[in-house]
């Protein structure tokens, strides 16, 4: 019989995007199956694995801070993820780390862990669900449908970090989704580096829209992220208009000025982007469109930035994220002419978000007095709750703050009446009327 002293305990830190979180879930699932124990208390851990983000400078600094924090409590820290490709920097800033492993190298992480703390006895092995261990709340889960990317945006190094596009077999995706439903998951968040590319590398070929149709049969909330402007984006919006998946489109446009898009090696432009937004809204008037933009990309003039602001004012997107440009080690954009002063990059990002904040405020104002199905993410002892409607994705969008929630629980889907708002969040009460919104199938 094994004892706790013979079974190593591992801590996990997952930084960056949802795709990184899925990698951490898969790694933790493999280790738990091998018999390792896990704990959120670093001081109780024999080793801590830090899955880092290294895409932009702030993410690098956050990752280095998390590594040092883990080192202060645990004697052994293994670094993996995107920053793991820059082992020299990690070892320079965090010289006491046990090992540094690049992204997507789960077997290498496990080997380093075994060398550092040993392997649990055979009798400690555990069974884990087919869909693995979730690091999200029990009622929603990220469903990664592909790895890698076939694009070569000049500000990005994902193809060199993660390799080319590798779509999962549709039946494998559906098997995981079905297991998640059996476990009580009510919302699936579909992710990939470019979800609209899904299936083009398979034989026989598949597509995002075909997969979304299959997922819709599960009668869950299905929310799709990272869809590039494309025919598949149009087909996904058609499914939204039919009420088969959530009317929520996350489409990273990055910019609209043609010279910058050319320098980024991305398609689009002001006119094309506006036409796409108009087309999507004509097919699904209820759609929530989310996008992200980069300010201060090399060569961005004030006129180009103002063109981006003009686009925001005309398109009136529902949710927007913005990142000041930052050099990424190994990215082609680092050597482009016309570098912008970092202070100007930040200032433009702030100006953009100020414009969007006003747009968001005005759009949320129109939701006051209306009722929506709302999934509950947390419930407080004082009887209040935090949730999201079909228009909000976890972590990246606003929240619905519910007062006097009554006897509801995390993961419940309840009917709420919107009573107020600020620039990003809504306030609500439980609605007396439990009718279902038109065009949206309730779970």
Short mmCIF file of C-alpha atoms in Angstrom, two decimals:
data_model
loop_
_atom_site.label_atom_id
_atom_site.label_comp_id
_atom_site.label_asym_id
_atom_site.label_seq_id
_atom_site.Cartn_x
_atom_site.Cartn_y
_atom_site.Cartn_z
CA UNK A 1 0.00 0.00 0.00
CA UNK A 2 1.36 3.40 -1.00
CA UNK A 3 1.58 6.38 1.33
CA UNK A 4 1.49 10.09 0.65
CA UNK A 5 5.27 10.20 1.20
CA UNK A 6 5.90 7.94 -1.81
CA UNK A 7 3.59 9.79 -4.19
CA UNK A 8 4.96 13.11 -5.50
CA UNK A 9 2.63 16.10 -5.38
CA UNK A 10 2.64 18.53 -8.30
CA UNK A 11 1.41 22.11 -8.62
CA UNK A 12 0.37 23.76 -11.89
CA UNK A 13 0.40 27.32 -13.15
CA UNK A 14 -1.26 28.05 -16.51
CA UNK A 15 -0.74 31.45 -18.10
CA UNK A 16 -1.86 33.06 -21.34
CA UNK A 17 -4.65 32.04 -23.67
CA UNK A 18 -7.32 29.37 -23.44
CA UNK A 19 -5.32 27.19 -25.84
CA UNK A 20 -2.53 27.13 -23.26
CA UNK A 21 -5.05 26.21 -20.57
CA UNK A 22 -6.10 23.17 -22.61
CA UNK A 23 -2.43 22.12 -22.85
CA UNK A 24 -2.20 22.34 -19.05
CA UNK A 25 -5.37 20.28 -18.68
CA UNK A 26 -3.94 17.56 -20.92
CA UNK A 27 -0.63 17.51 -19.08
CA UNK A 28 -2.29 17.37 -15.66
CA UNK A 29 -4.59 14.60 -16.89
CA UNK A 30 -1.60 12.52 -17.99
CA UNK A 31 0.19 13.03 -14.67
CA UNK A 32 -2.86 12.23 -12.54
CA UNK A 33 -3.37 9.06 -14.59
CA UNK A 34 0.24 8.14 -13.80
CA UNK A 35 -0.48 8.50 -10.08
CA UNK A 36 0.86 11.95 -9.25
CA UNK A 37 -1.11 14.03 -6.79
CA UNK A 38 -1.88 17.70 -7.36
CA UNK A 39 -2.22 20.65 -5.04
CA UNK A 40 -2.79 24.41 -5.43
CA UNK A 41 -0.50 25.02 -2.43
CA UNK A 42 3.04 25.30 -3.78
CA UNK A 43 4.52 24.74 -0.32
CA UNK A 44 2.97 21.26 -0.29
CA UNK A 45 4.31 20.38 -3.76
CA UNK A 46 7.41 18.41 -4.65
CA UNK A 47 7.50 20.32 -7.94
CA UNK A 48 5.57 23.03 -9.76
CA UNK A 49 5.03 23.08 -13.52
CA UNK A 50 4.61 26.58 -14.98
CA UNK A 51 3.01 26.64 -18.44
CA UNK A 52 4.07 30.04 -19.70
CA UNK A 53 2.98 32.58 -22.28
CA UNK A 54 5.72 34.38 -24.17
CA UNK A 55 3.88 36.09 -26.99
CA UNK A 56 4.37 39.74 -26.01
CA UNK A 57 6.60 41.56 -23.49
CA UNK A 58 3.96 41.92 -20.72
CA UNK A 59 3.20 38.19 -21.02
CA UNK A 60 6.90 37.36 -20.73
CA UNK A 61 7.24 39.47 -17.59
CA UNK A 62 4.12 37.87 -16.09
CA UNK A 63 5.52 34.41 -16.82
CA UNK A 64 8.89 35.22 -15.26
CA UNK A 65 7.12 36.58 -12.19
CA UNK A 66 5.05 33.40 -11.87
CA UNK A 67 8.19 31.26 -12.17
CA UNK A 68 9.93 33.17 -9.40
CA UNK A 69 6.82 32.99 -7.22
CA UNK A 70 6.75 29.22 -7.64
CA UNK A 71 10.47 29.03 -6.86
CA UNK A 72 9.93 30.91 -3.60
CA UNK A 73 7.65 28.12 -2.34
CA UNK A 74 8.81 24.98 -4.12
CA UNK A 75 12.35 23.80 -4.58
CA UNK A 76 11.76 22.39 -8.04
CA UNK A 77 10.10 24.24 -10.91
CA UNK A 78 9.74 23.00 -14.48
CA UNK A 79 9.00 25.65 -17.10
CA UNK A 80 7.14 24.83 -20.30
CA UNK A 81 4.94 26.64 -22.80
CA UNK A 82 5.76 29.42 -25.24
CA UNK A 83 8.44 31.07 -23.10
CA UNK A 84 10.11 27.68 -22.82
CA UNK A 85 11.53 28.17 -26.30
CA UNK A 86 13.69 30.96 -24.83
CA UNK A 87 15.53 28.83 -22.29
CA UNK A 88 18.46 31.26 -22.04
CA UNK A 89 16.21 34.10 -20.90
CA UNK A 90 14.39 31.89 -18.39
CA UNK A 91 17.64 30.60 -16.89
CA UNK A 92 19.13 34.10 -16.79
CA UNK A 93 16.15 35.58 -14.94
CA UNK A 94 15.25 32.45 -12.95
CA UNK A 95 18.53 30.53 -12.55
CA UNK A 96 17.16 28.05 -10.01
CA UNK A 97 14.62 26.42 -12.34
CA UNK A 98 14.94 22.66 -12.60
CA UNK A 99 14.26 22.40 -16.32
CA UNK A 100 12.98 24.41 -19.30
CA UNK A 101 10.94 22.69 -22.01
CA UNK A 102 9.40 24.21 -25.13
CA UNK A 103 5.68 24.30 -25.99
CA UNK A 104 3.74 21.20 -26.94
CA UNK A 105 6.39 18.80 -25.60
CA UNK A 106 4.33 16.97 -23.00
CA UNK A 107 6.47 13.82 -23.04
CA UNK A 108 9.59 15.91 -22.40
CA UNK A 109 7.93 17.64 -19.43
CA UNK A 110 6.99 14.28 -17.96
CA UNK A 111 10.56 12.98 -18.39
CA UNK A 112 11.97 16.04 -16.62
CA UNK A 113 9.45 15.62 -13.82
CA UNK A 114 10.31 11.97 -13.36
CA UNK A 115 14.01 12.88 -13.12
CA UNK A 116 13.23 15.61 -10.59
CA UNK A 117 10.81 13.91 -8.19
CA UNK A 118 10.54 10.29 -9.28
CA UNK A 119 7.63 8.23 -10.57
CA UNK A 120 4.60 7.21 -8.49
CA UNK A 121 4.22 3.49 -7.76
CA UNK A 122 2.07 1.47 -10.13
CA UNK A 123 -0.60 1.10 -7.44
CA UNK A 124 -1.10 4.88 -7.37
CA UNK A 125 -2.33 5.10 -10.97
CA UNK A 126 -5.75 6.69 -11.35
CA UNK A 127 -8.50 6.74 -13.93
CA UNK A 128 -9.37 10.08 -15.44
CA UNK A 129 -12.40 10.92 -17.62
CA UNK A 130 -12.01 10.57 -21.37
CA UNK A 131 -12.19 14.35 -21.66
CA UNK A 132 -9.51 14.74 -19.02
CA UNK A 133 -9.18 17.01 -16.01
CA UNK A 134 -10.84 20.41 -16.31
CA UNK A 135 -9.23 23.55 -14.94
CA UNK A 136 -12.36 25.56 -15.72
CA UNK A 137 -15.50 25.60 -13.55
CA UNK A 138 -17.49 22.37 -14.04
CA UNK A 139 -20.17 23.94 -16.24
CA UNK A 140 -18.00 25.10 -19.16
CA UNK A 141 -15.00 23.74 -21.01
CA UNK A 142 -12.68 24.70 -23.83
CA UNK A 143 -12.77 22.32 -26.79
CA UNK A 144 -9.57 22.58 -28.83
CA UNK A 145 -10.27 21.35 -32.36
CA UNK A 146 -6.85 21.89 -33.97
CA UNK A 147 -3.20 22.53 -33.22
CA UNK A 148 -0.78 24.79 -35.07
CA UNK A 149 -1.42 27.30 -37.83
CA UNK A 150 -0.89 27.61 -41.58
CA UNK A 151 -0.75 31.43 -41.60
CA UNK A 152 2.44 33.47 -41.41
CA UNK A 153 1.42 36.78 -39.84
CA UNK A 154 4.57 38.83 -39.39
CA UNK A 155 3.86 39.64 -35.73
CA UNK A 156 3.32 35.98 -34.78
CA UNK A 157 5.56 32.94 -34.33
CA UNK A 158 2.87 30.34 -33.65
CA UNK A 159 3.76 28.23 -36.75
CA UNK A 160 7.36 27.93 -35.52
CA UNK A 161 6.22 27.31 -31.93
CA UNK A 162 3.34 24.95 -32.56
CA UNK A 163 3.91 23.71 -36.10
CA UNK A 164 1.54 23.67 -39.08
CA UNK A 165 -2.22 23.18 -38.90
CA UNK A 166 -3.20 19.77 -37.52
CA UNK A 167 -6.97 19.34 -37.21
CA UNK A 168 -8.44 16.72 -34.91
CA UNK A 169 -10.63 14.02 -36.35
CA UNK A 170 -14.29 15.08 -36.06
CA UNK A 171 -15.22 11.87 -34.25
CA UNK A 172 -12.47 12.47 -31.69
CA UNK A 173 -13.80 15.97 -31.07
CA UNK A 174 -17.36 14.68 -30.74
CA UNK A 175 -16.29 11.91 -28.37
CA UNK A 176 -14.67 14.49 -26.08
CA UNK A 177 -17.69 16.81 -26.33
CA UNK A 178 -20.10 14.00 -25.48
CA UNK A 179 -18.03 13.04 -22.44
CA UNK A 180 -18.01 16.67 -21.31
CA UNK A 181 -21.80 16.75 -21.57
CA UNK A 182 -22.05 13.58 -19.49
CA UNK A 183 -19.92 15.30 -16.84
CA UNK A 184 -22.34 18.22 -16.60
CA UNK A 185 -20.68 20.74 -18.90
CA UNK A 186 -23.29 23.09 -20.36
CA UNK A 187 -21.14 25.37 -22.49
CA UNK A 188 -18.47 24.38 -25.01
CA UNK A 189 -15.99 27.04 -26.10
CA UNK A 190 -14.55 25.95 -29.44
CA UNK A 191 -10.95 27.11 -29.92
CA UNK A 192 -8.00 26.75 -32.27
CA UNK A 193 -5.37 29.11 -33.57
CA UNK A 194 -7.68 29.71 -36.53
CA UNK A 195 -10.94 27.85 -36.05
CA UNK A 196 -12.11 28.68 -39.58
CA UNK A 197 -9.26 26.56 -41.01
CA UNK A 198 -10.47 23.45 -39.20
CA UNK A 199 -10.63 20.32 -41.32
CA UNK A 200 -8.97 21.51 -44.53
CA UNK A 201 -5.95 19.28 -43.79
CA UNK A 202 -7.99 16.15 -43.08
CA UNK A 203 -8.72 13.31 -45.47
CA UNK A 204 -11.56 13.34 -46.21
CA UNK A 205 -11.75 17.09 -45.64
CA UNK A 206 -14.06 18.50 -43.02
CA UNK A 207 -14.95 22.06 -42.03
CA UNK A 208 -15.76 24.20 -39.02
CA UNK A 209 -19.41 24.54 -40.03
CA UNK A 210 -19.82 20.78 -40.38
CA UNK A 211 -18.29 20.26 -36.94
CA UNK A 212 -20.47 22.98 -35.39
CA UNK A 213 -23.57 21.30 -36.83
CA UNK A 214 -22.52 18.06 -35.15
CA UNK A 215 -21.86 19.82 -31.86
CA UNK A 216 -25.25 21.53 -32.02
CA UNK A 217 -26.89 18.12 -31.77
CA UNK A 218 -25.68 17.91 -28.17
CA UNK A 219 -28.08 20.73 -27.22
CA UNK A 220 -25.37 22.62 -25.35
CA UNK A 221 -24.29 26.23 -25.55
CA UNK A 222 -21.64 26.19 -28.31
CA UNK A 223 -19.49 29.32 -28.55
CA UNK A 224 -16.82 29.62 -31.24
CA UNK A 225 -13.60 31.64 -30.88
CA UNK A 226 -10.80 32.80 -33.17
CA UNK A 227 -12.68 32.65 -36.48
CA UNK A 228 -10.87 34.54 -39.23
CA UNK A 229 -12.99 36.41 -41.83
CA UNK A 230 -13.76 33.72 -44.39
CA UNK A 231 -16.51 31.71 -46.02
CA UNK A 232 -16.46 29.44 -42.98
CA UNK A 233 -17.10 32.47 -40.79
CA UNK A 234 -20.14 33.20 -42.97
CA UNK A 235 -21.33 29.60 -42.63
CA UNK A 236 -20.89 29.72 -38.86
CA UNK A 237 -23.01 32.87 -38.74
CA UNK A 238 -25.72 31.07 -40.72
CA UNK A 239 -25.81 28.45 -37.97
CA UNK A 240 -26.12 31.25 -35.42
CA UNK A 241 -29.03 32.69 -37.35
CA UNK A 242 -30.71 29.28 -37.19
CA UNK A 243 -30.30 29.18 -33.41
CA UNK A 244 -28.02 26.11 -33.55
CA UNK A 245 -25.01 27.73 -31.85
CA UNK A 246 -24.61 30.86 -29.75
CA UNK A 247 -24.80 34.10 -31.77
CA UNK A 248 -21.26 35.04 -30.82
CA UNK A 249 -18.44 35.52 -33.32
CA UNK A 250 -14.86 36.11 -32.15
CA UNK A 251 -13.07 37.39 -35.25
CA UNK A 252 -9.54 38.86 -34.77
CA UNK A 253 -9.29 41.63 -37.39
CA UNK A 254 -6.09 43.23 -35.94
CA UNK A 255 -6.38 46.36 -38.14
CA UNK A 256 -8.18 47.80 -41.17
CA UNK A 257 -5.53 50.01 -42.84
CA UNK A 258 -4.45 48.22 -46.03
CA UNK A 259 -0.71 49.11 -45.85
CA UNK A 260 -0.51 47.73 -42.32
CA UNK A 261 -2.46 44.59 -43.16
CA UNK A 262 -0.08 44.00 -46.05
CA UNK A 263 2.88 44.40 -43.68
CA UNK A 264 1.17 42.00 -41.26
CA UNK A 265 0.57 39.52 -44.12
CA UNK A 266 -3.14 39.51 -43.34
CA UNK A 267 -6.18 39.96 -45.56
CA UNK A 268 -8.91 42.54 -45.06
CA UNK A 269 -9.27 46.28 -45.16
CA UNK A 270 -11.78 48.89 -44.01
CA UNK A 271 -14.32 48.28 -46.77
CA UNK A 272 -14.14 44.49 -46.61
CA UNK A 273 -14.40 44.47 -42.83
CA UNK A 274 -17.46 46.73 -42.84
CA UNK A 275 -19.09 44.61 -45.53
CA UNK A 276 -18.47 41.46 -43.49
CA UNK A 277 -19.94 42.99 -40.33
CA UNK A 278 -23.02 44.15 -42.26
CA UNK A 279 -23.38 40.72 -43.87
CA UNK A 280 -23.16 38.88 -40.55
CA UNK A 281 -25.72 41.16 -38.94
CA UNK A 282 -28.11 40.73 -41.86
CA UNK A 283 -27.96 36.94 -41.45
CA UNK A 284 -28.07 37.00 -37.63
CA UNK A 285 -29.33 40.34 -36.30
CA UNK A 286 -28.79 39.11 -32.74
CA UNK A 287 -25.09 38.44 -33.26
CA UNK A 288 -22.43 39.64 -30.81
CA UNK A 289 -19.21 40.40 -32.69
CA UNK A 290 -15.94 40.43 -30.75
CA UNK A 291 -12.58 41.42 -32.23
CA UNK A 292 -9.01 42.30 -31.26
CA UNK A 293 -6.71 44.98 -32.65
CA UNK A 294 -3.04 45.95 -32.54
CA UNK A 295 -1.94 49.56 -32.16
CA UNK A 296 1.53 50.88 -32.95
CA UNK A 297 2.46 48.21 -35.46
CA UNK A 298 5.61 49.30 -37.38
CA UNK A 299 4.63 51.88 -39.97
CA UNK A 300 1.29 52.80 -38.40
CA UNK A 301 0.77 56.50 -39.10
CA UNK A 302 -1.66 58.69 -37.22
CA UNK A 303 -3.89 58.61 -40.30
CA UNK A 304 -3.90 54.81 -40.29
CA UNK A 305 -4.76 54.77 -36.61
CA UNK A 306 -7.58 57.25 -37.19
CA UNK A 307 -8.87 54.96 -39.94
CA UNK A 308 -9.07 52.20 -37.35
CA UNK A 309 -11.01 54.51 -35.01
CA UNK A 310 -13.36 55.42 -37.84
CA UNK A 311 -13.98 51.73 -38.44
CA UNK A 312 -14.85 51.16 -34.79
CA UNK A 313 -17.29 54.07 -34.82
CA UNK A 314 -19.02 52.78 -37.94
CA UNK A 315 -18.91 49.04 -37.23
CA UNK A 316 -19.92 49.41 -33.57
CA UNK A 317 -18.58 46.02 -32.54
CA UNK A 318 -19.94 44.56 -29.32
CA UNK A 319 -16.70 43.54 -27.63
CA UNK A 320 -13.15 44.67 -28.41
CA UNK A 321 -9.71 43.86 -27.08
CA UNK A 322 -6.58 45.88 -27.94
CA UNK A 323 -2.86 45.23 -27.59
CA UNK A 324 -0.04 47.72 -28.09
CA UNK A 325 2.41 46.17 -30.55
CA UNK A 326 5.30 44.33 -28.96
CA UNK A 327 8.27 42.64 -30.61
CA UNK A 328 8.19 38.86 -30.38
CA UNK A 329 11.49 37.03 -30.54
CA UNK A 330 11.81 35.49 -34.00
CA UNK A 331 8.92 37.41 -35.56
CA UNK A 332 9.37 38.95 -38.99
CA UNK A 333 7.79 42.22 -37.90
CA UNK A 334 10.74 42.97 -35.61
CA UNK A 335 12.82 44.07 -38.61
CA UNK A 336 10.13 46.12 -40.36
CA UNK A 337 10.83 49.84 -40.83
CA UNK A 338 8.84 52.55 -39.09
CA UNK A 339 9.05 51.41 -35.46
CA UNK A 340 6.61 53.32 -33.24
CA UNK A 341 7.62 54.72 -29.87
CA UNK A 342 6.30 52.43 -27.10
CA UNK A 343 4.55 55.36 -25.41
CA UNK A 344 2.66 56.12 -28.62
CA UNK A 345 1.65 52.46 -28.93
CA UNK A 346 0.22 52.55 -25.42
CA UNK A 347 -1.45 55.93 -25.91
CA UNK A 348 -3.16 54.75 -29.09
CA UNK A 349 -4.36 51.60 -27.36
CA UNK A 350 -5.88 53.72 -24.60
CA UNK A 351 -7.56 56.02 -27.12
CA UNK A 352 -8.99 53.06 -28.99
CA UNK A 353 -10.42 51.54 -25.83
CA UNK A 354 -11.92 54.88 -24.82
CA UNK A 355 -13.79 55.00 -28.13
CA UNK A 356 -14.92 51.39 -27.71
CA UNK A 357 -15.98 51.99 -24.10
CA UNK A 358 -18.50 54.58 -25.25
CA UNK A 359 -19.78 52.25 -27.98
CA UNK A 360 -20.08 49.41 -25.47
CA UNK A 361 -21.93 51.65 -23.01
CA UNK A 362 -24.45 52.64 -25.66
CA UNK A 363 -24.96 49.06 -26.82
CA UNK A 364 -25.44 47.74 -23.29
CA UNK A 365 -27.98 50.49 -22.62
CA UNK A 366 -30.24 48.85 -25.22
CA UNK A 367 -30.26 45.64 -23.21
CA UNK A 368 -31.74 47.22 -20.09
CA UNK A 369 -35.29 46.01 -19.52
CA UNK A 370 -34.80 42.83 -21.58
CA UNK A 371 -34.60 39.24 -20.30
CA UNK A 372 -31.90 36.71 -21.12
CA UNK A 373 -30.94 33.17 -20.26
CA UNK A 374 -27.85 33.51 -18.07
CA UNK A 375 -25.35 30.86 -17.06
CA UNK A 376 -24.16 31.29 -13.47
CA UNK A 377 -20.37 31.32 -12.99
CA UNK A 378 -20.29 31.99 -9.24
CA UNK A 379 -22.59 32.53 -6.27
CA UNK A 380 -21.68 34.57 -3.17
CA UNK A 381 -22.70 34.00 0.44
CA UNK A 382 -24.62 37.28 0.40
CA UNK A 383 -27.02 35.88 -2.20
CA UNK A 384 -25.57 37.68 -5.22
CA UNK A 385 -24.26 35.90 -8.30
CA UNK A 386 -22.15 36.47 -11.39
CA UNK A 387 -23.19 35.10 -14.75
CA UNK A 388 -23.04 35.51 -18.51
CA UNK A 389 -25.60 35.60 -21.31
CA UNK A 390 -25.08 34.35 -24.83
CA UNK A 391 -23.22 37.61 -25.52
CA UNK A 392 -20.37 37.08 -23.02
CA UNK A 393 -17.50 34.62 -23.04
CA UNK A 394 -15.66 33.87 -19.79
CA UNK A 395 -12.57 35.89 -18.84
CA UNK A 396 -12.49 38.10 -21.96
CA UNK A 397 -15.91 39.83 -21.84
CA UNK A 398 -18.07 41.60 -19.29
CA UNK A 399 -20.27 39.97 -16.66
CA UNK A 400 -23.87 39.99 -15.49
CA UNK A 401 -23.98 40.93 -11.79
CA UNK A 402 -27.15 39.51 -10.22
CA UNK A 403 -28.44 40.82 -6.91
CA UNK A 404 -30.77 38.79 -4.68
CA UNK A 405 -30.16 35.71 -6.79
CA UNK A 406 -32.00 33.39 -4.41
CA UNK A 407 -31.45 29.65 -4.43
CA UNK A 408 -29.37 29.24 -7.53
CA UNK A 409 -26.08 27.40 -7.96
CA UNK A 410 -22.97 27.64 -10.05
CA UNK A 411 -23.70 26.21 -13.49
CA UNK A 412 -27.45 26.89 -13.38
CA UNK A 413 -29.01 28.60 -16.38
CA UNK A 414 -31.56 31.10 -15.16
CA UNK A 415 -33.70 33.83 -16.66
CA UNK A 416 -32.54 37.36 -15.74
CA UNK A 417 -33.93 40.84 -16.24
CA UNK A 418 -31.27 43.45 -17.05
CA UNK A 419 -31.63 46.48 -14.77
CA UNK A 420 -28.48 48.53 -15.41
CA UNK A 421 -24.94 48.63 -16.76
CA UNK A 422 -21.62 50.41 -16.99
CA UNK A 423 -19.16 50.37 -19.89
CA UNK A 424 -18.62 46.60 -19.82
CA UNK A 425 -20.79 44.85 -17.20
CA UNK A 426 -24.52 44.51 -16.64
CA UNK A 427 -26.62 44.35 -13.50
CA UNK A 428 -29.70 42.13 -13.28
CA UNK A 429 -32.28 40.42 -11.11
CA UNK A 430 -33.91 37.04 -11.51
CA UNK A 431 -36.78 37.56 -13.96
CA UNK A 432 -40.33 36.54 -13.04
CA UNK A 433 -40.99 35.61 -16.66
CA UNK A 434 -39.24 32.40 -17.73
CA UNK A 435 -40.01 32.58 -21.44
CA UNK A 436 -37.32 31.67 -23.97
CA UNK A 437 -35.83 34.32 -26.28
CA UNK A 438 -36.85 34.01 -29.90
CA UNK A 439 -34.29 32.29 -32.11
CA UNK A 440 -32.34 30.76 -29.24
CA UNK A 441 -32.76 27.21 -28.08
CA UNK A 442 -32.67 26.87 -24.35
CA UNK A 443 -30.82 23.95 -22.78
#
